[in-house]
Short mmCIF file of C-alpha atoms in Angstrom, two decimals:
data_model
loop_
_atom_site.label_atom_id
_atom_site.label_comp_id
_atom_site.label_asym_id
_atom_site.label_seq_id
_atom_site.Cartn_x
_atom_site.Cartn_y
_atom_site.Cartn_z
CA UNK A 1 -17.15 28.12 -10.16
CA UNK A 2 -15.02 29.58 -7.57
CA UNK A 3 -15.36 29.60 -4.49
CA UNK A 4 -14.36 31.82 -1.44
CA UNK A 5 -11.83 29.91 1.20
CA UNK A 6 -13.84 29.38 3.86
CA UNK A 7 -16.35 27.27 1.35
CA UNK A 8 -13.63 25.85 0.11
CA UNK A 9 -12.14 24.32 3.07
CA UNK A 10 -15.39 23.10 4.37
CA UNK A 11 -15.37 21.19 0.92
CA UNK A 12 -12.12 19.53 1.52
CA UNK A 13 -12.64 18.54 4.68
CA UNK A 14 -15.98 16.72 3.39
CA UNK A 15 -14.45 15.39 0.52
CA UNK A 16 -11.13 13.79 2.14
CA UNK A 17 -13.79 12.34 4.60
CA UNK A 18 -15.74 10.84 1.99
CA UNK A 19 -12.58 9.16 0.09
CA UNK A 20 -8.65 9.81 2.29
CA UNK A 21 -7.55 8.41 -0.79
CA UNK A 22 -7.62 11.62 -2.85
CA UNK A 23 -4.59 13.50 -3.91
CA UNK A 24 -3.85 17.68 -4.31
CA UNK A 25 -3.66 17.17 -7.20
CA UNK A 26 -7.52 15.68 -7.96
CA UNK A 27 -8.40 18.08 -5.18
CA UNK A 28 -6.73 20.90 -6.68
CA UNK A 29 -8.84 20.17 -9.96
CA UNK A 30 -12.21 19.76 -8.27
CA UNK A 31 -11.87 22.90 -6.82
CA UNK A 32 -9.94 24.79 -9.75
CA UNK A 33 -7.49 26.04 -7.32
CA UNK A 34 -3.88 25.11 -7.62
CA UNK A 35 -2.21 22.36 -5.48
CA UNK A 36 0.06 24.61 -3.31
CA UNK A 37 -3.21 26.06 -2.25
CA UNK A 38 -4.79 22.82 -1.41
CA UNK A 39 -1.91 22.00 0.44
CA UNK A 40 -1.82 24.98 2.49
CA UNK A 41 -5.51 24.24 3.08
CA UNK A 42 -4.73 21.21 4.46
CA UNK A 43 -1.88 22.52 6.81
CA UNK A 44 -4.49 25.09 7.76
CA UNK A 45 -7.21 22.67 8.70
CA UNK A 46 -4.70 20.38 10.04
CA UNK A 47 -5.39 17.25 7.36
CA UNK A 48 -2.38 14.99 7.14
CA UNK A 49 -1.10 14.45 3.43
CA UNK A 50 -2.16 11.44 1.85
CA UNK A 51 0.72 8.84 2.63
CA UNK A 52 -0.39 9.62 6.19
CA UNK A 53 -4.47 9.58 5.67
CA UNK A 54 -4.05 6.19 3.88
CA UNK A 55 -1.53 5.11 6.96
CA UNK A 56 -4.32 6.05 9.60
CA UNK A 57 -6.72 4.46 7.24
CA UNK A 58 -4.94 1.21 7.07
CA UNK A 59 -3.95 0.96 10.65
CA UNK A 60 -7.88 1.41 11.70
CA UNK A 61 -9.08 -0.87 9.42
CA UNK A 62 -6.77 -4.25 9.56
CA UNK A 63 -4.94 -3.73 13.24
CA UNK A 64 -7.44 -6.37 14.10
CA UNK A 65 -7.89 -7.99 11.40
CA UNK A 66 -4.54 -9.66 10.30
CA UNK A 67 -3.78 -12.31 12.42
CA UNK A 68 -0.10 -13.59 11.28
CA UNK A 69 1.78 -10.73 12.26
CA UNK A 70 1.78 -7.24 13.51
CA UNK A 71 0.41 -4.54 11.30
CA UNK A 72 3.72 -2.46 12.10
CA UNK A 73 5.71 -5.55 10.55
CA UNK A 74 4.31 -5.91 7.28
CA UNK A 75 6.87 -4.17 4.57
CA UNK A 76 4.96 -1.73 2.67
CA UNK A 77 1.46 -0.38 3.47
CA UNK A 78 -1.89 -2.53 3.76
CA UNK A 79 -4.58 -0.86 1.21
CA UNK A 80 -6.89 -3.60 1.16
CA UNK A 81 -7.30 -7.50 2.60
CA UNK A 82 -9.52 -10.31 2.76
CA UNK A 83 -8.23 -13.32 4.68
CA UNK A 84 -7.71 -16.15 2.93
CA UNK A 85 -8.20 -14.43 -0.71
CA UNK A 86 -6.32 -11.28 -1.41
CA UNK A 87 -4.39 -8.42 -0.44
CA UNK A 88 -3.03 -5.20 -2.02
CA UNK A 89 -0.15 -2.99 -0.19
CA UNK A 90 1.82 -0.32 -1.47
CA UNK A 91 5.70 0.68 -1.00
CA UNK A 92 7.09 3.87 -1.77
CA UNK A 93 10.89 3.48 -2.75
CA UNK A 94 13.05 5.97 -1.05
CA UNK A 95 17.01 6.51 -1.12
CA UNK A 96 16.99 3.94 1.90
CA UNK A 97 15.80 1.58 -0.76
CA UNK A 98 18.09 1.82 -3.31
CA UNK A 99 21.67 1.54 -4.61
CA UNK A 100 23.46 4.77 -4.28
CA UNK A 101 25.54 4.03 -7.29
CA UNK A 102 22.48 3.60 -9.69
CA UNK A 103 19.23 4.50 -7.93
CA UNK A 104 18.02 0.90 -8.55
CA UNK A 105 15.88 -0.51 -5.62
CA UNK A 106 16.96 -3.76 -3.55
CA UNK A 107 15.70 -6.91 -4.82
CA UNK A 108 15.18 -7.62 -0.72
CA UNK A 109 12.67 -4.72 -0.15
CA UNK A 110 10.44 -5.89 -3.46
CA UNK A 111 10.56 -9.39 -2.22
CA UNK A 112 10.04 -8.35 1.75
CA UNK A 113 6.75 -6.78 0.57
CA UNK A 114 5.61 -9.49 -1.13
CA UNK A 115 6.86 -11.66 1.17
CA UNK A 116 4.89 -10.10 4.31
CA UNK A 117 1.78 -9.31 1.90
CA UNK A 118 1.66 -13.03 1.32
CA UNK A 119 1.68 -13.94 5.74
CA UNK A 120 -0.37 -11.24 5.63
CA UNK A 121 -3.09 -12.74 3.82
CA UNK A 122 -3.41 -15.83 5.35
CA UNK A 123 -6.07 -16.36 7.86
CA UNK A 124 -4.12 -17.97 10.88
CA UNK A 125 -2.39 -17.04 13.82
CA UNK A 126 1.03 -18.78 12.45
CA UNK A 127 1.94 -18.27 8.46
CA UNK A 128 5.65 -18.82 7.87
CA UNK A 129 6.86 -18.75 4.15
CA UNK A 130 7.97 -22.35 3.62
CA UNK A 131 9.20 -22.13 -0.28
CA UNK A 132 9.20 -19.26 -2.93
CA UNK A 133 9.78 -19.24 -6.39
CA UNK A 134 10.24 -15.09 -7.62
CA UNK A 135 11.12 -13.50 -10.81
CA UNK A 136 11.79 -9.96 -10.69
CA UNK A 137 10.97 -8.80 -14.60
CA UNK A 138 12.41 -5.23 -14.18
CA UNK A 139 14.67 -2.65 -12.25
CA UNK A 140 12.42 -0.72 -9.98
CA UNK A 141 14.16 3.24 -9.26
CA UNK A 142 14.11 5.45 -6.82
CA UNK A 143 10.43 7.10 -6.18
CA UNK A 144 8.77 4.91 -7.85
CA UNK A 145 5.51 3.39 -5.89
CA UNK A 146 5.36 -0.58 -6.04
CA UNK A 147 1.96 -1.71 -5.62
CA UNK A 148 1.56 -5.75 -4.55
CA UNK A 149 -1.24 -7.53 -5.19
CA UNK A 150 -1.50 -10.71 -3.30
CA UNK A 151 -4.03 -13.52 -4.38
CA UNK A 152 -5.05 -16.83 -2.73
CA UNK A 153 -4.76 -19.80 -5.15
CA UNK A 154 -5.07 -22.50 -2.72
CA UNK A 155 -5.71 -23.69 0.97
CA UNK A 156 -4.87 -26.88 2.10
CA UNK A 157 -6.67 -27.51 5.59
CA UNK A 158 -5.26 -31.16 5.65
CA UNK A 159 -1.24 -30.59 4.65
CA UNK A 160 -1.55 -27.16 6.88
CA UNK A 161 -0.58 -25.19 3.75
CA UNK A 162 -1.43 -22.06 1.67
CA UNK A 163 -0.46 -21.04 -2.20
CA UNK A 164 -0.12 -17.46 -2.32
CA UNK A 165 0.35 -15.72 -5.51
CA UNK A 166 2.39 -12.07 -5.50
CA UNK A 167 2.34 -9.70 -8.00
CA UNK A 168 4.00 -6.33 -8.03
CA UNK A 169 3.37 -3.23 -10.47
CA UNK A 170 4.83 0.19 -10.98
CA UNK A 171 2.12 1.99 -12.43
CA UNK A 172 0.93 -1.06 -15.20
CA UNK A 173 3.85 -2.77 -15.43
CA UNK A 174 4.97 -5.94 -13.87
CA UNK A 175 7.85 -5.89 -12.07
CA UNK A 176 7.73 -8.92 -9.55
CA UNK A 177 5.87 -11.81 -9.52
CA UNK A 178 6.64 -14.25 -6.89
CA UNK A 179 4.56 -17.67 -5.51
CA UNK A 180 4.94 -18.11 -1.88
CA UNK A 181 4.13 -21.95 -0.11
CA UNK A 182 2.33 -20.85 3.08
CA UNK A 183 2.79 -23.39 6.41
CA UNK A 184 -0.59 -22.29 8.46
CA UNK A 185 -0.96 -23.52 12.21
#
């Protein structure tokens, strides 16, 4: 059913409320409205896209909460964490990322996510990487969105040290995997 604009927006601005993880495009579908119009909803009501609602999102909800380093320092964006067991962040790769001659992405920005996912992660006001063993198991391109997952294998309260376990994905498909020996304070 359609619905007139001013419905509509009123809508949107409960829905995005409900979940800023939704995209125009799943908007655009609920509402049977294209997404150029759900977009110029959005500029209308003044709603940031989503790579800024999932910003604001992350920023309110682990400023306090990661102890290691500062939010702003972490490579990539903070979508989920619980201390001391895991952590998922996201990078969009950009033309800053990548090789101008082939559009393939740095192996330092894929391993700089991980990297800070993995200090990240650790509940402690001091987590330096002390050893890492990485594989990177494919190329990674220009606009293509790495997602990390992070994943707590082990704490050792007595040695002062943490096993964190990396993994990155484009879409379903591995494309870094990398186990990081934690020092904690």
């Amino acid at each position: 059913m359609r619905r007139n604009k001013k419905e509509r927006q009123q809508l949107l601005i409960e829905t995005i409320k409900q979940n800023p993880f939704v995209t125009d495009e799943e908007l655009a579908d609920k509402y049977s409205v294209s997404v150029q119009t759900i977009r110029l909803d959005r500029l209308e009501l003044s709603i940031p896209e989503l790579r800024e609602r999932i910003k604001t999102v992350a920023e309110k909800k682990f400023s306090d909460e990661i102890r290691a380093l500062p939010l702003d320092e972490i490579i990539g964006e903070v979508i989920d964490l619980n201390l001391d067991e895991n952590a998922i962040s996201i990078l969009d790769i950009k033309k800053e990322h990548v090789f101008k001659r082939n559009g393939i992405a740095r192996g330092h920005h894929l391993f700089a996510q991980a990297n800070s996912l993995a200090v990240a992660v650790i509940n402690d006001e001091l987590a330096l990487t002390t050893k890492a063993s990485i594989l990177f198991t494919r190329s990674v391109k220009e606009n293509e969105r790495v997602v990390a997952k992070a994943k707590v294998q082990e704490v050792d309260h007595n040695a002062d040290r943490s096993v964190v376990e990396v993994r990155s994905y484009v879409g379903n498909e591995m494309v870094f995997k990398g186990e990081f020996e934690m020092y904690r304070s």
